[in-house]
Tab-separated table of C-alpha atoms and ligand atoms in Angstrom:
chain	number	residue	atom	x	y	z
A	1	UNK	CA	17.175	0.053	-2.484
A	2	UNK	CA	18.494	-2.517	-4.869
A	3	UNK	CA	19.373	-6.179	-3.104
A	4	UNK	CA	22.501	-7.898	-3.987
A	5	UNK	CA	21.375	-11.165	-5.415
A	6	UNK	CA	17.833	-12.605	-5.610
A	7	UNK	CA	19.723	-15.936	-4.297
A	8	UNK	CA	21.251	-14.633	-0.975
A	9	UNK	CA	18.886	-15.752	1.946
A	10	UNK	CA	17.594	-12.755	3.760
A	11	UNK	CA	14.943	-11.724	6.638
A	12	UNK	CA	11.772	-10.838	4.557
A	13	UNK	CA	10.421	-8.640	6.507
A	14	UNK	CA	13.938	-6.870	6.361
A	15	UNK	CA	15.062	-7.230	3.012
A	16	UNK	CA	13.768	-3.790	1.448
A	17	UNK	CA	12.606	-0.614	3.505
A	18	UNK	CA	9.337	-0.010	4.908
A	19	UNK	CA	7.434	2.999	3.380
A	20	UNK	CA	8.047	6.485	5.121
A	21	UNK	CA	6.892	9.730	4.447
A	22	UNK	CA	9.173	9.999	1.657
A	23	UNK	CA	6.931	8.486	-0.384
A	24	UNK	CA	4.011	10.519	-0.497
A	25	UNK	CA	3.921	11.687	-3.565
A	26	UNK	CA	1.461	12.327	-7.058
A	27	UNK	CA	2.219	12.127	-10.445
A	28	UNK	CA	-0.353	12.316	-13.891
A	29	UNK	CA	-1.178	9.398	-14.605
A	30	UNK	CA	0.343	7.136	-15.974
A	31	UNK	CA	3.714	8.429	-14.494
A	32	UNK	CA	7.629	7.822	-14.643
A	33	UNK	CA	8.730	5.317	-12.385
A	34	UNK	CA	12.470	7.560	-12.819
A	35	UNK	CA	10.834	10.243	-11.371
A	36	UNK	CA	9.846	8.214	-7.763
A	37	UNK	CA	11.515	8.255	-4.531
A	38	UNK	CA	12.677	5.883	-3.656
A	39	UNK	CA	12.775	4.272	-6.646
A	40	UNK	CA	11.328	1.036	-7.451
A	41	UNK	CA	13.443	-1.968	-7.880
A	42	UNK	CA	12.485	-3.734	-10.907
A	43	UNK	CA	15.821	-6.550	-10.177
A	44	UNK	CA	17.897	-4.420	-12.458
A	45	UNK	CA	21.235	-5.040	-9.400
A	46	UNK	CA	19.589	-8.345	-8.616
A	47	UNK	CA	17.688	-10.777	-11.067
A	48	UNK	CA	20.267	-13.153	-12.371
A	49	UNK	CA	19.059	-15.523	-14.918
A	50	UNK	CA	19.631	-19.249	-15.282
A	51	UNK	CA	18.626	-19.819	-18.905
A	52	UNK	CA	15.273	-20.466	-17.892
A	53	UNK	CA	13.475	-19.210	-21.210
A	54	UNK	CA	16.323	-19.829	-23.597
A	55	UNK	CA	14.887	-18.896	-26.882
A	56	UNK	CA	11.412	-18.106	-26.242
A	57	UNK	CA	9.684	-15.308	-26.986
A	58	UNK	CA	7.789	-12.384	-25.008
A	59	UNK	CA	5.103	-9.763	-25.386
A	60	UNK	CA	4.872	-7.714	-22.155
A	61	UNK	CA	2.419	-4.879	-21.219
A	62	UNK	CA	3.339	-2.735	-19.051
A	63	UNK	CA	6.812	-3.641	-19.664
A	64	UNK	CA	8.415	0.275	-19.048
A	65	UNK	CA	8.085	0.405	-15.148
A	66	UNK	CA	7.174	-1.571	-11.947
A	67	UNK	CA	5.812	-5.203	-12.271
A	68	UNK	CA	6.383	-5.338	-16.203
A	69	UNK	CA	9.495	-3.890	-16.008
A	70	UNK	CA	10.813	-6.364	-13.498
A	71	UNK	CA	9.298	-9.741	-15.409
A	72	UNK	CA	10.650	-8.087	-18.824
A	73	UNK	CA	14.237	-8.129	-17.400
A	74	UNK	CA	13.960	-11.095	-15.973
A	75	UNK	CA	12.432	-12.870	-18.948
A	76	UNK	CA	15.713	-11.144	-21.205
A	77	UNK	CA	17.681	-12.770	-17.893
A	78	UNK	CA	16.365	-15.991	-18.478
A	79	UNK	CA	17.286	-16.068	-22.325
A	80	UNK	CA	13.965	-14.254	-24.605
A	81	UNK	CA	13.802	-11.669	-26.401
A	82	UNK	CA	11.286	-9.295	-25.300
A	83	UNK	CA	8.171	-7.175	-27.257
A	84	UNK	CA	7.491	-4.104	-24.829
A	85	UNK	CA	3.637	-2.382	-24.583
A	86	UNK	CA	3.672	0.846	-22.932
A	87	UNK	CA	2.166	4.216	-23.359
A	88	UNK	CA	3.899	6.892	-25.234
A	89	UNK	CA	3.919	9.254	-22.521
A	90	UNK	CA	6.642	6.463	-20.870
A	91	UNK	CA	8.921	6.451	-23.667
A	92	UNK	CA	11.753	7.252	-20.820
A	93	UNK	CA	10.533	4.717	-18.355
A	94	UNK	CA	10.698	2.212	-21.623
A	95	UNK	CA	13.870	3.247	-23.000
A	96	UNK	CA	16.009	2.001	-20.204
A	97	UNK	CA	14.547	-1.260	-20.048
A	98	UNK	CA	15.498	-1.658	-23.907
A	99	UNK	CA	18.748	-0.937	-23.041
A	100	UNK	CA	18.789	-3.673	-20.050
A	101	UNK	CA	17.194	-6.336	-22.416
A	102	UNK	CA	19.777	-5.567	-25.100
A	103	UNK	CA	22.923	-5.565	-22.498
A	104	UNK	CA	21.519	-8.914	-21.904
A	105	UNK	CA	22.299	-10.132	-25.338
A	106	UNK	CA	18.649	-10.405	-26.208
A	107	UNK	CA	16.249	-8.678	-29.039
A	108	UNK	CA	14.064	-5.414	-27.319
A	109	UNK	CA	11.349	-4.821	-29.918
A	110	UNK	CA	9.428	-1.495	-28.662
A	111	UNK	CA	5.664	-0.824	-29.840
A	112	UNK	CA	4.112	1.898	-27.532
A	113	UNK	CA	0.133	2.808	-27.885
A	114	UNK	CA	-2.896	2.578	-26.041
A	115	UNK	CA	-4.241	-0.439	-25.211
A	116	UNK	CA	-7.940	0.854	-24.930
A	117	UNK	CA	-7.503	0.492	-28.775
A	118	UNK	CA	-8.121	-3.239	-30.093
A	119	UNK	CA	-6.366	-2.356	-33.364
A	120	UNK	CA	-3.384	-1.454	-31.149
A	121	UNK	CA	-3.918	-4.693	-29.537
A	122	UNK	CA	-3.699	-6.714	-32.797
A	123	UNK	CA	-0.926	-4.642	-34.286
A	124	UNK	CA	1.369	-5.471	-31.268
A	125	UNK	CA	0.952	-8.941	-31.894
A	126	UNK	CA	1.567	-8.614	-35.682
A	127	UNK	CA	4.997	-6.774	-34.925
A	128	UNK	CA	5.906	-9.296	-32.223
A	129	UNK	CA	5.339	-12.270	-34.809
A	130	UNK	CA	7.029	-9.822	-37.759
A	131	UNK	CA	10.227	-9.348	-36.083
A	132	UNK	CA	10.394	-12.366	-33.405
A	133	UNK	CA	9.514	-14.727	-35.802
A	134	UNK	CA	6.564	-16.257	-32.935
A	135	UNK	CA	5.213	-15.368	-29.764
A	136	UNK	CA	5.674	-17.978	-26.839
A	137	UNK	CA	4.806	-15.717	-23.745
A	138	UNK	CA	2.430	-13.554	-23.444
A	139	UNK	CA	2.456	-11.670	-20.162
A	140	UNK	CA	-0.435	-9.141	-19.657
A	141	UNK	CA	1.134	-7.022	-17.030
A	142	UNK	CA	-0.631	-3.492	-17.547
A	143	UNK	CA	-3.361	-2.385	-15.767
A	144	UNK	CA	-4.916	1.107	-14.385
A	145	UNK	CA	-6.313	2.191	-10.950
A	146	UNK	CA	-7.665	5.273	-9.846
A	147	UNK	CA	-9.147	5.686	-6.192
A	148	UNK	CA	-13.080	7.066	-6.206
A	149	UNK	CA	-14.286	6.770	-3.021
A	150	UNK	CA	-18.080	7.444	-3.646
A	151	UNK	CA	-20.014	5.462	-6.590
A	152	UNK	CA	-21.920	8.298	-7.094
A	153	UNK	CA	-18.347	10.000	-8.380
A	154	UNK	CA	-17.198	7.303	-10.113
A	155	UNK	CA	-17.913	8.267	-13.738
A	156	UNK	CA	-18.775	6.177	-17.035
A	157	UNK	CA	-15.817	6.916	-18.896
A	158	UNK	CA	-13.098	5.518	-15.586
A	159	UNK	CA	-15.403	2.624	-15.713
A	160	UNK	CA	-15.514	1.727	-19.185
A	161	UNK	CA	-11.444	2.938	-19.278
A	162	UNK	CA	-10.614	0.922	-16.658
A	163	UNK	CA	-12.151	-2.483	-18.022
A	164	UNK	CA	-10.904	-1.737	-21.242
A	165	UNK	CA	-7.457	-1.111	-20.081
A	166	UNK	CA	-7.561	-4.555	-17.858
A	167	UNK	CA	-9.782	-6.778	-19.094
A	168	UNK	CA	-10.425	-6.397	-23.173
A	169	UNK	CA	-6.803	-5.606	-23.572
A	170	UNK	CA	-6.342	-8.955	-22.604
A	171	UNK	CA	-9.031	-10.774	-24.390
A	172	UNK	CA	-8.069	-9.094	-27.472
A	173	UNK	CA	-4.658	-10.108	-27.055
A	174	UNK	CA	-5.442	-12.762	-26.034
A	175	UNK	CA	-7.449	-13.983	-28.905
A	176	UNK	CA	-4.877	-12.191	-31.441
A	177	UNK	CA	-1.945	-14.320	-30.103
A	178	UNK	CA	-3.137	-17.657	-29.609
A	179	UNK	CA	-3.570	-18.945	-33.346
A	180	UNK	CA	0.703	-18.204	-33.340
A	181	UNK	CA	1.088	-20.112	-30.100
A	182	UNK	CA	2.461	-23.419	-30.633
A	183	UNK	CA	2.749	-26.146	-27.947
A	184	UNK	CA	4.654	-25.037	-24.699
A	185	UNK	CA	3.544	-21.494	-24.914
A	186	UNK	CA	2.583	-19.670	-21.664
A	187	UNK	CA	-0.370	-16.817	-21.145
A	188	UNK	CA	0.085	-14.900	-17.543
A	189	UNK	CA	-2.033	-12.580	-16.767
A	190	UNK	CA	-2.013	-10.282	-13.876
A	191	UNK	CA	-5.162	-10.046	-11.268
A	192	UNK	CA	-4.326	-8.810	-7.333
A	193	UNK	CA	-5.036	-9.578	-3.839
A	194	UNK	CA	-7.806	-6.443	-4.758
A	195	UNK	CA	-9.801	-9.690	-6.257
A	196	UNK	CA	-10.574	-10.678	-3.456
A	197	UNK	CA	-10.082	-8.433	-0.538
A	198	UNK	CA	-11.575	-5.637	-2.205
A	199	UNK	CA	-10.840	-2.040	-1.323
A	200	UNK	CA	-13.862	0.109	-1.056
A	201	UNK	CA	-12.314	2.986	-2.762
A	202	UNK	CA	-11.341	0.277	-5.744
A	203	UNK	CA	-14.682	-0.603	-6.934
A	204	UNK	CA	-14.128	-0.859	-10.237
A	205	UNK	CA	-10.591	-1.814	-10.391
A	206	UNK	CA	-10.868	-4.729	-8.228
A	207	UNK	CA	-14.071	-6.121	-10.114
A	208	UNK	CA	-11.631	-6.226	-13.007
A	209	UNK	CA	-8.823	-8.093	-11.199
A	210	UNK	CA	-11.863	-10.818	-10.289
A	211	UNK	CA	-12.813	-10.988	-13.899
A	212	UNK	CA	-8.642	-11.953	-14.987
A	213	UNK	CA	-8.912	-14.249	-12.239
A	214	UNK	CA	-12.234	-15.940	-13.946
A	215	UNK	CA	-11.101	-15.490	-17.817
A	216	UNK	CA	-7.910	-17.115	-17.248
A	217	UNK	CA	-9.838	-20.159	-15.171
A	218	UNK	CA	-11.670	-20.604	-18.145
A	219	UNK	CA	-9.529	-19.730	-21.384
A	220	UNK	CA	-7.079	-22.208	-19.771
A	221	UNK	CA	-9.682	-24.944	-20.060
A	222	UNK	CA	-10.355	-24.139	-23.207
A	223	UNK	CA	-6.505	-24.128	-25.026
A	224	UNK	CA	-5.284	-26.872	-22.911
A	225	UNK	CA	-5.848	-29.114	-24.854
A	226	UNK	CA	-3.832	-26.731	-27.692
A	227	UNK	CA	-0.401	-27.214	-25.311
A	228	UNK	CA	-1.044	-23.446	-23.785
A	229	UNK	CA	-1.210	-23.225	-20.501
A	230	UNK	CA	-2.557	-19.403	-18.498
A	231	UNK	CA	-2.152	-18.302	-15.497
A	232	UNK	CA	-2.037	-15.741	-13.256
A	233	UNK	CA	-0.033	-13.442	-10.791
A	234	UNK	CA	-1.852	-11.748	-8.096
A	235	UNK	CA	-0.010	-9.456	-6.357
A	236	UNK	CA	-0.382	-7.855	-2.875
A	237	UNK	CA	0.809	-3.699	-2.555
A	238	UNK	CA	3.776	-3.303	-4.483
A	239	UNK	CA	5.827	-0.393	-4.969
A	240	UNK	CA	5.205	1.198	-8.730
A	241	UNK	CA	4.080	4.075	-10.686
A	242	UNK	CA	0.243	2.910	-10.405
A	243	UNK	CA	-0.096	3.855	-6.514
A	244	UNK	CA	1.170	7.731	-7.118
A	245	UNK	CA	-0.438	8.865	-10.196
A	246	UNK	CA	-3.945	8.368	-8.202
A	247	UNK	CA	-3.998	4.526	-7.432
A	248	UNK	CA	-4.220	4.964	-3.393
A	249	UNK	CA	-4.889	8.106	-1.154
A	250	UNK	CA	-1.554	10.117	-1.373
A	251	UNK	CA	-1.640	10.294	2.376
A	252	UNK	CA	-1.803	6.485	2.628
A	253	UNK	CA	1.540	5.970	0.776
A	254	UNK	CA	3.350	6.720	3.871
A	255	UNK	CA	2.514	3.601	5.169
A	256	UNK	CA	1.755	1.513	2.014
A	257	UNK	CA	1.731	-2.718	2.389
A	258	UNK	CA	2.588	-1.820	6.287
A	259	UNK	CA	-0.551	-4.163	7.270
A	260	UNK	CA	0.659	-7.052	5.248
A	261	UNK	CA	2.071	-10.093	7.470
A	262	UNK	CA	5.487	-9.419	5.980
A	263	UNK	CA	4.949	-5.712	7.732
A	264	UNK	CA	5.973	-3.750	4.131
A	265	UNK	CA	5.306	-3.418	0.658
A	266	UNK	CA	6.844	-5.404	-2.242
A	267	UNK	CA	9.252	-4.332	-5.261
A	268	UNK	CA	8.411	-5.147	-8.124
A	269	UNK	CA	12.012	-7.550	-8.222
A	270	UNK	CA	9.902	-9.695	-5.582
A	271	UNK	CA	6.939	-10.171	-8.258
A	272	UNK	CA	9.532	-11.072	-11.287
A	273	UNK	CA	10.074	-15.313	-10.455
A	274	UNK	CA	6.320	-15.520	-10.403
A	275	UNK	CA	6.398	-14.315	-13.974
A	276	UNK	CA	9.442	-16.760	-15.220
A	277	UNK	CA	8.237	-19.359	-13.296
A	278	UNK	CA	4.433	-19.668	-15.442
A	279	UNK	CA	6.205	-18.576	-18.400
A	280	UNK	CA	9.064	-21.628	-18.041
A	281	UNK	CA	8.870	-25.581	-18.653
A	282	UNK	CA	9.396	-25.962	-14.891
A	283	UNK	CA	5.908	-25.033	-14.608
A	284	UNK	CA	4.613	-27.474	-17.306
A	285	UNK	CA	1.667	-29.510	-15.544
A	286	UNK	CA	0.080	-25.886	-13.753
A	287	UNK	CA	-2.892	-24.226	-16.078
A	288	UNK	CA	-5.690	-22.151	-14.332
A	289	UNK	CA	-4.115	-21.404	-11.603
A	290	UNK	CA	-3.023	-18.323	-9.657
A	291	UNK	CA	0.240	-17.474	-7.687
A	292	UNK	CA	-0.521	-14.784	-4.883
A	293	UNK	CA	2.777	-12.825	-4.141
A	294	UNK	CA	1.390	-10.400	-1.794
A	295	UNK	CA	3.364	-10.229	1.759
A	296	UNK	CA	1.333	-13.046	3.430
A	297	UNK	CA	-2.295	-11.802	2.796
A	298	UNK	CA	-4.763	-14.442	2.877
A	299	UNK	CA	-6.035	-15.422	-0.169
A	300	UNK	CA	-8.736	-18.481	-1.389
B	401	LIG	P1	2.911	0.454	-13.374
B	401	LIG	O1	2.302	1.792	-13.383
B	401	LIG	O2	4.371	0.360	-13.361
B	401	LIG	O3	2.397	-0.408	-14.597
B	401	LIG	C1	1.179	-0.233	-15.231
B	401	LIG	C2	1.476	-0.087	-16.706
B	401	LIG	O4	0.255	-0.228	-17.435
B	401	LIG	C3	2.022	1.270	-17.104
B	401	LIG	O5	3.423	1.309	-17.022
B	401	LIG	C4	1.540	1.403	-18.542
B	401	LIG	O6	2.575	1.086	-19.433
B	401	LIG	C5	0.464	0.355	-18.665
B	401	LIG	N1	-0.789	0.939	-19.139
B	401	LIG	C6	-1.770	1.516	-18.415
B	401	LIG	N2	-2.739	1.957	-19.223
B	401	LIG	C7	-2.362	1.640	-20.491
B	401	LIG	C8	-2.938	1.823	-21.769
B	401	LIG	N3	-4.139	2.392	-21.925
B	401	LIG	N4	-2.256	1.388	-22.843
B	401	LIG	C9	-1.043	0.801	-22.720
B	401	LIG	N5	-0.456	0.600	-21.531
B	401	LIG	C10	-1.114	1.001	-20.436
B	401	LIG	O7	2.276	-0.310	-12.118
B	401	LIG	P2	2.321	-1.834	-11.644
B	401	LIG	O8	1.843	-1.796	-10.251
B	401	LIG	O9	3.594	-2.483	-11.962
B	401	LIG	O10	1.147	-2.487	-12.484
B	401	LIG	C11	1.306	-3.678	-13.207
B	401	LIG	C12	0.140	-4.623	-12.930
B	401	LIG	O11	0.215	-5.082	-11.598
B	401	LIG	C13	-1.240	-4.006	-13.116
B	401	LIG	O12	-2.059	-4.933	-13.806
B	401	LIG	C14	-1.727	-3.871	-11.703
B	401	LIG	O13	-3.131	-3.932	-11.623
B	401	LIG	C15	-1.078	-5.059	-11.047
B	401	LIG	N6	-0.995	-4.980	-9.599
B	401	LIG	C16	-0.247	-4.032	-9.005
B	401	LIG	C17	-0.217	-3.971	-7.624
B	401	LIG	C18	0.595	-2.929	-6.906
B	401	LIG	O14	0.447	-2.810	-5.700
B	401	LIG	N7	1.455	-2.198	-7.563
B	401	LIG	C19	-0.934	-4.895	-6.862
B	401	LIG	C20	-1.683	-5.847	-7.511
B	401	LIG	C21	-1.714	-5.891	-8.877
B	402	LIG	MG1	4.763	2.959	-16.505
């Protein structure tokens, strides 16, 4: 599935397959992206780096498979070394972005755990500053969904799990990296289309992609004036992990990002120059703001 070089001009709506059958499929959450078919491309043929982020410095969540995955190789690309969050259970996932990161001559510092833990959260921003030296980018990229389609099943403990996994991760990340963010440094956080068009099976999963969209409006009033800027990507359906271990319907996979104006879903390679884009110099005058990459959808 991989394309040849993010550079070559293609058809869109032609440039990766449109979902089939073949991709029905469940895993446990929170799943191996190795273990999809087809699987995702993350740019790993494709995402050539310009020396974008020469020298800087990452933290990614998510970083083992889909979205993360993609903006942590492009990030190593583009010149940073690269922190990685992920769950232990994705060790395998994790492990092969390391090795991409270090084949692209940059540091891969791993630090699995759960980020439903704020001492986890603090910890990974201790080790990032411990063996990086300082943290320049911080790209919140994780995030859990799990379809409910009836309130009345939608227990207390997915509720609080899911807004601890998507939104306090992030504030107490948040709030543990800025003091070692100097001038120039970049937050990017990740909301969705699901902000705004919400799906009825995604109540509380797309209240928390709202709530990123509204923290990151206001924190980046609030450090402006610091030199940080935050921001956000909003992507439409993408192709990862999240949508088989119990983010969609498994029957809907079959024809998953189909009603998008582009007419299929995304790869996570499409979300990656979102990502390097916030977290570069070339976007030095944009703060509050979010980028929708999501096949056309409208968004506000
Ligand atoms: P993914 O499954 O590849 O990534 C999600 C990652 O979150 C996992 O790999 C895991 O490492 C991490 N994670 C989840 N719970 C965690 C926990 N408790 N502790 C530590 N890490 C945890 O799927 P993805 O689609 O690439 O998701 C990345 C982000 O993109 C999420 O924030 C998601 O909401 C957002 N997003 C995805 C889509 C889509 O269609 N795939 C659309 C819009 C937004
Ligand atoms: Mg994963």
């Amino acid at each position: 599935m991989a394309n040849q070089d993010q550079y070559q001009t293609q058809d869109p709506t032609k440039q990766y397959p449109q979902a089939s059958s073949e991709w029905k499929q469940q895993q446990d959450e929170p799943g191996l992206q190795k273990e999809m078919t087809p699987v995702p491309d993350c740019g790993e043929q494709s995402y050539r780096g310009t020396g974008r982020l020469t020298g800087r410095k990452a933290v990614v969540t998510g970083a083992d498979s889909g979205i993360g995955r993609a903006a942590a190789i492009a990030f190593a690309r583009e010149g940073a070394d690269v922190v990685l969050s992920y769950l232990p259970e994705e060790e395998a996932d994790a492990q092969e972005v390391v090795k991409l990161i270090e084949e692209a001559g940059q540091k891969a510092v791993a630090v699995p755990g759960d980020l439903k833990d704020p001492s986890y959260c603090k910890q990974l921003i201790s080790q990032a500053v411990e063996q990086l030296g300082s943290i320049d980018i911080l790209a919140n990229v994780a995030g859990k969904q799990q379809y409910v389609e009836n309130i009345a099943d939608l227990s207390d403990e997915q509720f609080d799990a899911t807004f601890k996994t998507n939104v306090y991760a992030m504030f107490w990340l948040c709030k543990a990296a800025i003091p070692h963010m100097k001038p120039g440094s970049s937050i990017i956080n990740t909301s969705s289309i699901q902000a705004y068009s919400p799906s009825e099976i995604l109540l509380d999963y797309a209240t928390t992609k709202a709530a990123i969209n509204t923290f990151s409006k206001a924190l980046a009033q609030q450090v402006g004036s610091k030199g940080i800027r935050v921001n956000v990507v909003a992507p439409g359906p993408v192709w990862t992990p999240l949508q088989v271990v119990g983010g969609q319907p498994e029957e809907v996979l079959g024809e998953f990002g189909s009603s998008t104006p582009l007419g299929r879903a995304g790869q996570p390679a499409e979300m990656a120059s979102a990502y390097v884009y916030l977290a570069s110099q070339e976007s030095s005058y944009v703060s509050g703001e979010t980028l929708n990459a999501n096949g056309g959808m409208v968004s506000p």
